[in-house]
Short mmCIF file of C-alpha atoms in Angstrom, two decimals:
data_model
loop_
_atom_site.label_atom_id
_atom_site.label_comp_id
_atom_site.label_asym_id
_atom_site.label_seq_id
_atom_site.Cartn_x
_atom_site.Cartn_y
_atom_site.Cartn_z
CA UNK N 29 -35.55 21.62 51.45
CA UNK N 30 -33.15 20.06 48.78
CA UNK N 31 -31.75 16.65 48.70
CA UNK N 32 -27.39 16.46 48.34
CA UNK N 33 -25.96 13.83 46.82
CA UNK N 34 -22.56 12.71 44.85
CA UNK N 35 -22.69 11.98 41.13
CA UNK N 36 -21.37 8.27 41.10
CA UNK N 37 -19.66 8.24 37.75
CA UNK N 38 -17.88 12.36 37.76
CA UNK N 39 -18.27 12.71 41.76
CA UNK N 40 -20.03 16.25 41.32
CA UNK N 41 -21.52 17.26 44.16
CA UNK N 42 -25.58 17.68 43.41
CA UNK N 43 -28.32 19.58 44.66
CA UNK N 44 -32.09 18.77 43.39
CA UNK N 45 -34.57 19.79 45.27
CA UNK N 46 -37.53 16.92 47.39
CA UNK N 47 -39.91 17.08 44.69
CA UNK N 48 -37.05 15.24 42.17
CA UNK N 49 -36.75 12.48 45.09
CA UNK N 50 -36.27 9.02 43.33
CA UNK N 51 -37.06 10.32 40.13
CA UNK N 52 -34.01 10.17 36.78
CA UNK N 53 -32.15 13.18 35.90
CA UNK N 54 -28.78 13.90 33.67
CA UNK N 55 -25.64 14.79 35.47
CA UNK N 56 -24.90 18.65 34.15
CA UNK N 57 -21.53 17.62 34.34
CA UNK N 58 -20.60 14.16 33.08
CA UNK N 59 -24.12 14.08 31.30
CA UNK N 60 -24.71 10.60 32.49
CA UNK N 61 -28.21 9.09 33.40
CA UNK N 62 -28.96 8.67 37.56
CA UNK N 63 -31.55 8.05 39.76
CA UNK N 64 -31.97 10.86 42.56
CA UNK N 65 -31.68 9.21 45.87
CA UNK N 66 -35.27 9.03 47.91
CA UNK N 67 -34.53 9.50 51.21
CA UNK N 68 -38.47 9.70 52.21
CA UNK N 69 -39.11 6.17 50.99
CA UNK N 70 -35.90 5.12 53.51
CA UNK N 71 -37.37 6.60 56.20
CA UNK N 72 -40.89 5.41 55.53
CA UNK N 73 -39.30 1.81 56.19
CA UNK N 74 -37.10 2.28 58.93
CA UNK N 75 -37.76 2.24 62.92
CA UNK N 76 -39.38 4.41 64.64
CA UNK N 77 -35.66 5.49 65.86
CA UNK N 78 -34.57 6.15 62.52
CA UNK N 79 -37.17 8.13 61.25
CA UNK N 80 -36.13 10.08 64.20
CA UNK N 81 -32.53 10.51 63.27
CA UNK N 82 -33.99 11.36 59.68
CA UNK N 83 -36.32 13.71 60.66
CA UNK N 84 -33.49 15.48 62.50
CA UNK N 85 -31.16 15.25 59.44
CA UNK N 86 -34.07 16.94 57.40
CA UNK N 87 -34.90 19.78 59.44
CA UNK N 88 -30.31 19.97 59.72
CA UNK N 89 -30.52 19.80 55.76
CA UNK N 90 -31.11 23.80 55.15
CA UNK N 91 -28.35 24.75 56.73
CA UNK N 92 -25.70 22.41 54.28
CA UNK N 93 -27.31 24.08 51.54
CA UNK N 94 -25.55 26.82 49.15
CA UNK N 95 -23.85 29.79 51.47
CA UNK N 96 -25.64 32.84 52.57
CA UNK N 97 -26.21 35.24 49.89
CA UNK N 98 -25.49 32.12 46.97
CA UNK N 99 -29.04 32.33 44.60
CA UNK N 100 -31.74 29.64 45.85
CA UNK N 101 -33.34 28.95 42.38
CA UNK N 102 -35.06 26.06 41.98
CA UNK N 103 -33.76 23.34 40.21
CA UNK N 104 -35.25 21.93 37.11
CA UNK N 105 -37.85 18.92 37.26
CA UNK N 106 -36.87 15.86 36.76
CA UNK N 107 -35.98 14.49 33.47
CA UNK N 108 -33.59 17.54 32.76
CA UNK N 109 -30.53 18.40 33.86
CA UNK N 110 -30.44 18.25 37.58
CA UNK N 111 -28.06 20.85 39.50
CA UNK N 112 -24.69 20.68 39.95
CA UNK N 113 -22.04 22.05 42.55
CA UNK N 114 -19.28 22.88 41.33
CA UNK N 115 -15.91 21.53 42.15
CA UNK N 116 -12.42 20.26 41.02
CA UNK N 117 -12.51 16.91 39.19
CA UNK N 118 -9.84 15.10 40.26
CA UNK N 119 -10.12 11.27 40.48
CA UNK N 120 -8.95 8.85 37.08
CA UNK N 121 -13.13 8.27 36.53
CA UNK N 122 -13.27 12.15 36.30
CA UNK N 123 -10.15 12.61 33.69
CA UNK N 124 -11.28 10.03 31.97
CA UNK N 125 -14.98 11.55 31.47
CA UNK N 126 -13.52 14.73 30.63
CA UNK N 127 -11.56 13.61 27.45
CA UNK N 128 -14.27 11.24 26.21
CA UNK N 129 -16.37 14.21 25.64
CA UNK N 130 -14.22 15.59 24.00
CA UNK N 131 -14.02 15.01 19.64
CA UNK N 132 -12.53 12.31 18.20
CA UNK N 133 -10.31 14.11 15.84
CA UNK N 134 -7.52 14.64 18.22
CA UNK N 135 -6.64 11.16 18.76
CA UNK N 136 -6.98 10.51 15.05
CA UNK N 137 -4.63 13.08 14.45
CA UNK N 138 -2.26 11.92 17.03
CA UNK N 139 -2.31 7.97 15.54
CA UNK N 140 -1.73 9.65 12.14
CA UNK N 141 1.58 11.59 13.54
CA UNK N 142 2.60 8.81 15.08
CA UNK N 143 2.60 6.63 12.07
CA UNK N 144 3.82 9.05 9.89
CA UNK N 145 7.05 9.97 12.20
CA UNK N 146 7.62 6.23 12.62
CA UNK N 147 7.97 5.62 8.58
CA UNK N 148 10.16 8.90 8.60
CA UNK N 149 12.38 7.54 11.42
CA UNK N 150 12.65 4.44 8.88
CA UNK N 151 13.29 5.68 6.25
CA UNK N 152 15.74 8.27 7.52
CA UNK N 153 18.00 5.46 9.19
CA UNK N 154 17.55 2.98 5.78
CA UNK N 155 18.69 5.81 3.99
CA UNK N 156 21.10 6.79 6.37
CA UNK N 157 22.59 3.16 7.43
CA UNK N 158 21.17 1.09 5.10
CA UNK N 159 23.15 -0.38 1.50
CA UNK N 160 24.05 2.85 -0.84
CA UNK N 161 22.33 1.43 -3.28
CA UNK N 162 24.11 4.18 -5.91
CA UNK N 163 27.58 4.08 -7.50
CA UNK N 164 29.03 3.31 -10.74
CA UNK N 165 28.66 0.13 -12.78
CA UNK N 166 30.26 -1.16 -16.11
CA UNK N 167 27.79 -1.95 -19.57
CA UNK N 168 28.70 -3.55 -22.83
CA UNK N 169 26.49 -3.67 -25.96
CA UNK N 170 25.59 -6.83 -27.16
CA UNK N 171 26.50 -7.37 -31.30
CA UNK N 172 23.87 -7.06 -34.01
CA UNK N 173 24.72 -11.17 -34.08
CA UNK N 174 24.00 -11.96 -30.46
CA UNK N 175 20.93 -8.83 -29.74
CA UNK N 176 18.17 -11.26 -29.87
CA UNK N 177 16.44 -12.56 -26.53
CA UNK N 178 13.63 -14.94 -26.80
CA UNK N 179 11.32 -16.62 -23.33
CA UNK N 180 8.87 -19.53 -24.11
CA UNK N 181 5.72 -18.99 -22.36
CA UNK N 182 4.05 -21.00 -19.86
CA UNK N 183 0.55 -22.29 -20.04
CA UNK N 184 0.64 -24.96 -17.65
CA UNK N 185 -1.66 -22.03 -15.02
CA UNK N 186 -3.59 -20.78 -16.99
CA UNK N 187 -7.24 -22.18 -16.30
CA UNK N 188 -7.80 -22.31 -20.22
CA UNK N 189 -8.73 -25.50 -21.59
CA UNK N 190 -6.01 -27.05 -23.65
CA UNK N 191 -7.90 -26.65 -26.98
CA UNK N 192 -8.10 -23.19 -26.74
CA UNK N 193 -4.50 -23.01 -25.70
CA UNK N 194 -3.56 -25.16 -28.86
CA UNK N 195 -5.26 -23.93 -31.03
CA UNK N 196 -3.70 -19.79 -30.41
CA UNK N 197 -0.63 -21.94 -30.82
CA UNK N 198 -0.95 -23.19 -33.71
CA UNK N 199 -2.46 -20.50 -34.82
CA UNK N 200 0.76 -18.31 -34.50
CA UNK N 201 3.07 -21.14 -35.72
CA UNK N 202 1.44 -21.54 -39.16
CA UNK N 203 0.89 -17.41 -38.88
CA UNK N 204 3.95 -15.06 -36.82
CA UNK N 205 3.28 -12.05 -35.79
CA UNK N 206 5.58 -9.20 -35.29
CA UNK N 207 5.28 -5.74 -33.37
CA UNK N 208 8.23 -3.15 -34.66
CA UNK N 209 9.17 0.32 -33.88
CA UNK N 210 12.06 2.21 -33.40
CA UNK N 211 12.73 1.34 -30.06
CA UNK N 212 12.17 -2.35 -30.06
CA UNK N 213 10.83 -5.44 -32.37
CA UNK N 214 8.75 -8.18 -30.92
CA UNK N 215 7.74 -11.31 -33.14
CA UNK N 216 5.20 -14.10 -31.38
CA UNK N 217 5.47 -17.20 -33.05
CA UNK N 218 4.82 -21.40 -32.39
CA UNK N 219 8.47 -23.18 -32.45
CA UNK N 220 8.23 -26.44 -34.14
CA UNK N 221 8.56 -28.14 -30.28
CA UNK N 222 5.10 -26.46 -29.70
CA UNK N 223 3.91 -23.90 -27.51
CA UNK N 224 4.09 -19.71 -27.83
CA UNK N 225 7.69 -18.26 -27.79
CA UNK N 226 8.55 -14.48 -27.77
CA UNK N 227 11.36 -13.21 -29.63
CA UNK N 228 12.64 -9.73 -28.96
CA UNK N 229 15.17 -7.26 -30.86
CA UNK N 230 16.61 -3.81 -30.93
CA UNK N 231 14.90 -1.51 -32.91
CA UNK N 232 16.60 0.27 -35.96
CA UNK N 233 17.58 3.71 -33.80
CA UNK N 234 18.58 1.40 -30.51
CA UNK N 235 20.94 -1.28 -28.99
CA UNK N 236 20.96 -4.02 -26.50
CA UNK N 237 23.54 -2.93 -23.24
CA UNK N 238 23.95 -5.59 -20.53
CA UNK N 239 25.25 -4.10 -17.01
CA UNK N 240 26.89 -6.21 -15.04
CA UNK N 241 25.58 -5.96 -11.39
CA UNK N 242 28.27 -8.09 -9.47
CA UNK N 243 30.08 -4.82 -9.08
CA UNK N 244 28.34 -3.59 -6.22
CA UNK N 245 27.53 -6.66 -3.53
CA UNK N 246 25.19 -4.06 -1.77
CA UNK N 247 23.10 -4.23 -4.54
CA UNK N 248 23.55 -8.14 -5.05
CA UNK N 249 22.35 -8.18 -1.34
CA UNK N 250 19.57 -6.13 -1.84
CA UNK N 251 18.15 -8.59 -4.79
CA UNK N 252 19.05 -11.75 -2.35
CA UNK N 253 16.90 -10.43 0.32
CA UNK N 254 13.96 -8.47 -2.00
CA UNK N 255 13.79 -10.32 -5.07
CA UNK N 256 10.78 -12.20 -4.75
CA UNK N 257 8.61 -9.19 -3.36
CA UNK N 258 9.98 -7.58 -6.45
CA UNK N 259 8.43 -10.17 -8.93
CA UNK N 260 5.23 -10.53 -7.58
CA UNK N 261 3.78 -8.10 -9.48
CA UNK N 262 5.86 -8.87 -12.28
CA UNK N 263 4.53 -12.59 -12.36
CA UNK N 264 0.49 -11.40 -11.60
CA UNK N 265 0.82 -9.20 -13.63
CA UNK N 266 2.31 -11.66 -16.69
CA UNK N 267 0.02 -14.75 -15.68
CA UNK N 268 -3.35 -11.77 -15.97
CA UNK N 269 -2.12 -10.88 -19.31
CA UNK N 270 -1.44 -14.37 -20.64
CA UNK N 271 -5.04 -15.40 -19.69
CA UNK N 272 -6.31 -12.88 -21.34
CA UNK N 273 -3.95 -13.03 -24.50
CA UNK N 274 -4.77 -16.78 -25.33
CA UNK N 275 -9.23 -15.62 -24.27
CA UNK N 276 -8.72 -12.98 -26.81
CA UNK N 277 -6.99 -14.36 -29.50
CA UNK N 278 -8.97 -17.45 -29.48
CA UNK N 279 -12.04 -15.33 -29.42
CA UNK N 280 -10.42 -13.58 -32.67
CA UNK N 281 -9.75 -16.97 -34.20
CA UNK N 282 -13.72 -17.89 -33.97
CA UNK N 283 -15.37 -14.87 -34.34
CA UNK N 284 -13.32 -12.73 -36.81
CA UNK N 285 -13.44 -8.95 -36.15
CA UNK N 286 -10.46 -6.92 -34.91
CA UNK N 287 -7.43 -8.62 -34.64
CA UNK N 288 -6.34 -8.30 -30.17
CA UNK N 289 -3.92 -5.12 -29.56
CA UNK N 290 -0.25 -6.59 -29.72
CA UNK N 291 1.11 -3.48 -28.80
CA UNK N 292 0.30 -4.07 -25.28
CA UNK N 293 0.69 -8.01 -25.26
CA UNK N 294 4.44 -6.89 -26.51
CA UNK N 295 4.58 -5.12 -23.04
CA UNK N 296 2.74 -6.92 -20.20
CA UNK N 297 3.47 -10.18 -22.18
CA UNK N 298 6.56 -10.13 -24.36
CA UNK N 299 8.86 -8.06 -22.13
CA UNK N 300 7.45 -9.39 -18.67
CA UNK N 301 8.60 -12.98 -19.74
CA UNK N 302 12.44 -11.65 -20.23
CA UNK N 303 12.70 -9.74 -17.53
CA UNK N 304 12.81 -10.60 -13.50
CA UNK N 305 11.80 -8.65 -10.48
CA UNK N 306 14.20 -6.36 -10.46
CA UNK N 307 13.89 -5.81 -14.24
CA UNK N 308 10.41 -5.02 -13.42
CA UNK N 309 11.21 -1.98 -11.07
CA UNK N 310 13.86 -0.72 -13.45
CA UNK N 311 14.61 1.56 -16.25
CA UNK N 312 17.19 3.44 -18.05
CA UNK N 313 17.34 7.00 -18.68
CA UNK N 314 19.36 8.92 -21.97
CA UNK N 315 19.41 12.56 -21.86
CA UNK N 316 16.16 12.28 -19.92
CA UNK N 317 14.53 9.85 -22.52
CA UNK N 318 13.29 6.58 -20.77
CA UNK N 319 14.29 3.27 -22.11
CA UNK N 320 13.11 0.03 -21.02
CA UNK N 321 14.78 -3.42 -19.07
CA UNK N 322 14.34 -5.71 -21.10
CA UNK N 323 16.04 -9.07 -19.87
CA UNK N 324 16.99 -10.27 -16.33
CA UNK N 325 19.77 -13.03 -16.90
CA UNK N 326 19.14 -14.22 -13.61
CA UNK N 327 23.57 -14.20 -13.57
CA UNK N 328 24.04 -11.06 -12.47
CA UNK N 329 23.31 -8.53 -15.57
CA UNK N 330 20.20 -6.57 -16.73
CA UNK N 331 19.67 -5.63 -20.27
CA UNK N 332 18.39 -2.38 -21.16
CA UNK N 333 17.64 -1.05 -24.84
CA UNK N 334 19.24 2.38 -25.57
CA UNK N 335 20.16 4.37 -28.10
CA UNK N 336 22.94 3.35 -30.53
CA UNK N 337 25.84 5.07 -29.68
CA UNK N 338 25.41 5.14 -25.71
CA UNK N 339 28.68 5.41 -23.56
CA UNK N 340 26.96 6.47 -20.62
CA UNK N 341 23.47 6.29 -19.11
CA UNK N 342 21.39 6.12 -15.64
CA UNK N 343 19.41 3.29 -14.15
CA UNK N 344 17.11 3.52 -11.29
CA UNK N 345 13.94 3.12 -10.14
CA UNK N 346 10.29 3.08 -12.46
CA UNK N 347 7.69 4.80 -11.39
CA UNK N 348 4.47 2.89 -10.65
CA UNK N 349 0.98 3.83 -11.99
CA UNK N 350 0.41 4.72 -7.74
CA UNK N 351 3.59 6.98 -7.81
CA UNK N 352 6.23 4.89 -6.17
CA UNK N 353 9.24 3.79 -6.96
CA UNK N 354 9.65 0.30 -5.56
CA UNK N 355 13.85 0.24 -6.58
CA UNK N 356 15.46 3.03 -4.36
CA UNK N 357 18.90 3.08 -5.98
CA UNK N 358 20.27 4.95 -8.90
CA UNK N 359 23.30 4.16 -10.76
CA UNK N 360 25.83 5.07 -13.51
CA UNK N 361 26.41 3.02 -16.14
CA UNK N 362 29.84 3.26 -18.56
CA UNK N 363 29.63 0.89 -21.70
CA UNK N 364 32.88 0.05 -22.37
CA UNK N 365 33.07 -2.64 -24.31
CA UNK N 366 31.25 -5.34 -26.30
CA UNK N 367 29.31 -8.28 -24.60
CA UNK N 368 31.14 -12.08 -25.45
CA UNK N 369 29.11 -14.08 -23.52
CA UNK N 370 25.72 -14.18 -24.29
#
């Protein structure tokens, strides 16, 4: 004797045999949890006329079992597997069982794809239809006279008390101090209207070259529609370093000990209070030497220091520390002539 019954979640057709009546087994297929129908227990509270019609389906049930000749093993007890007839899985519960055993990776793999074919497909039709941001644009050195480009700094955010504040302040108006090399000098010092001013100049080996940038309105566009996601990080990045400059020096005014590193207040300091967003993202390149923005005139030219000498250099894109380079154009500069109006 054997008991048949349909798997309700895979709809595998299931043979156990009366001894598993009404006790739990796992589909072989689907590997699901079920109770094995208990047909006895049925009949033991039916009619007398039904337990008629069962015991006639009962002494019928030998001959639905497996075909002459098929093996008439005994299927395990319950708690195990219980067994399974074969047959085509065809309904949406059955499809859906089928790939849910299978591993996760695949669909992983597929999001992944997708993703990364939808940023190609962007990127190929910005490059393809989007501003050329490349081309040629015209430079002109500013004069030993006029290469000198100072920013006063802003304290007002800081979250310092305004004695420490005052007193790095005065600190640098009684005492400048100057960072030189080759490629650039930088001077901090108090102006007699108070506060912490910057002053920048070339170095002895390099010049000041404004471009001008109203040559190209793709690129003018581009800034109009990017320029303050470009000088977020320029402005974190300047507020960060402020806080810490005034902490430090203060620190260095009580304490004594090692006077702060200027070198790197010149950088994340000094030259991110000349320059703008796009200043930020930028850099020039002589004979594949970089050289740095260093002032966004906020009218349509960016300074760059370069050697002295230059008549023609690249500007495009800087690299960040995460390898991208937020500014996707690259262009040509010719200095022509000398800057009049700065």
């Amino acid at each position: 004797m054997a008991i048949q019954f349909d798997c309700p979640y895979c709809t595998s057709t299931l043979k156990v045999p009366d001894a598993s009546a009404g006790k739990q087994g796992d589909c072989p297929r689907c590997g699901t949890k079920l109770v094995i129908p208990n047909p006895f227990a049925m009949s033991e509270q039916a009619a007398p006329a039904a337990q008629e019609t069962q015991a006639v389906s009962q002494t019928q049930a030998p001959a639905m079992d497996a075909p002459a000749g098929a093996s008439q093993e005994a299927a395990p007890p319950a708690g195990d597997s219980v067994a399974v007839q074969q047959r085509p899985l065809s309904t949406a519960t059955a499809q859906y069982l089928r790939k849910r055993r299978r591993s996760n990776v695949g669909p992983i793999l597929l999001i992944i794809l997708c993703f990364g074919l939808m940023l190609g497909a962007a990127g190929y039709f910005y490059y393809t239809y989007g501003p050329r941001l490349e081309g040629n644009l015209v430079g002109a050195r500013l004069s030993p006279e006029d290469a000198s480009l100072e920013q006063l700094q802003k304290t007002s955010d800081l979250g310092l008390s305004e004695d420490v504040i005052q007193a790095v302040n005065n600190s640098f108006k009684e005492t400048p101090r100057r960072v030189q090399s080759d490629l650039m000098e930088m001077t901090f010092f108090g102006p007699e209207q108070g506060g912490l001013k910057v002053r920048l100049k070339p170095g002895a080996k390099t010049e000041i070259v404004r471009v001008d940038l109203t040559g190209d309105p793709a690129l003018l566009e581009y800034i109009k529609q990017h320029g303050t996601q470009l000088d977020q990080p320029r402005y974190t990045e300047l507020q960060s370093q402020l806080a810490a400059f005034y902490t430090d020096w203060n620190r260095f005014l009580q304490e004594g000990g090692p006077m702060p590193d200027l070198i790197n207040y010149r950088n994340t300091i000094g030259l991110n209070s000349l320059i703008g967003g796009l200043g930020y993202h930028m850099e020039a390149r002589v004979n594949n030497r970089v050289f740095p923005c260093v002032h966004d005139d906020y009218d349509g030219g960016l300074y760059f220091l370069v050697p002295k000498g230059t008549l023609q250099f690249e500007i495009l894109g800087s690299q960040m520390e995460n390898g991208w380079t937020k500014f996707p154009g690259k262009y040509t500069v010719q200095v022509t002539q000398e800057y009049q109006g700065h």
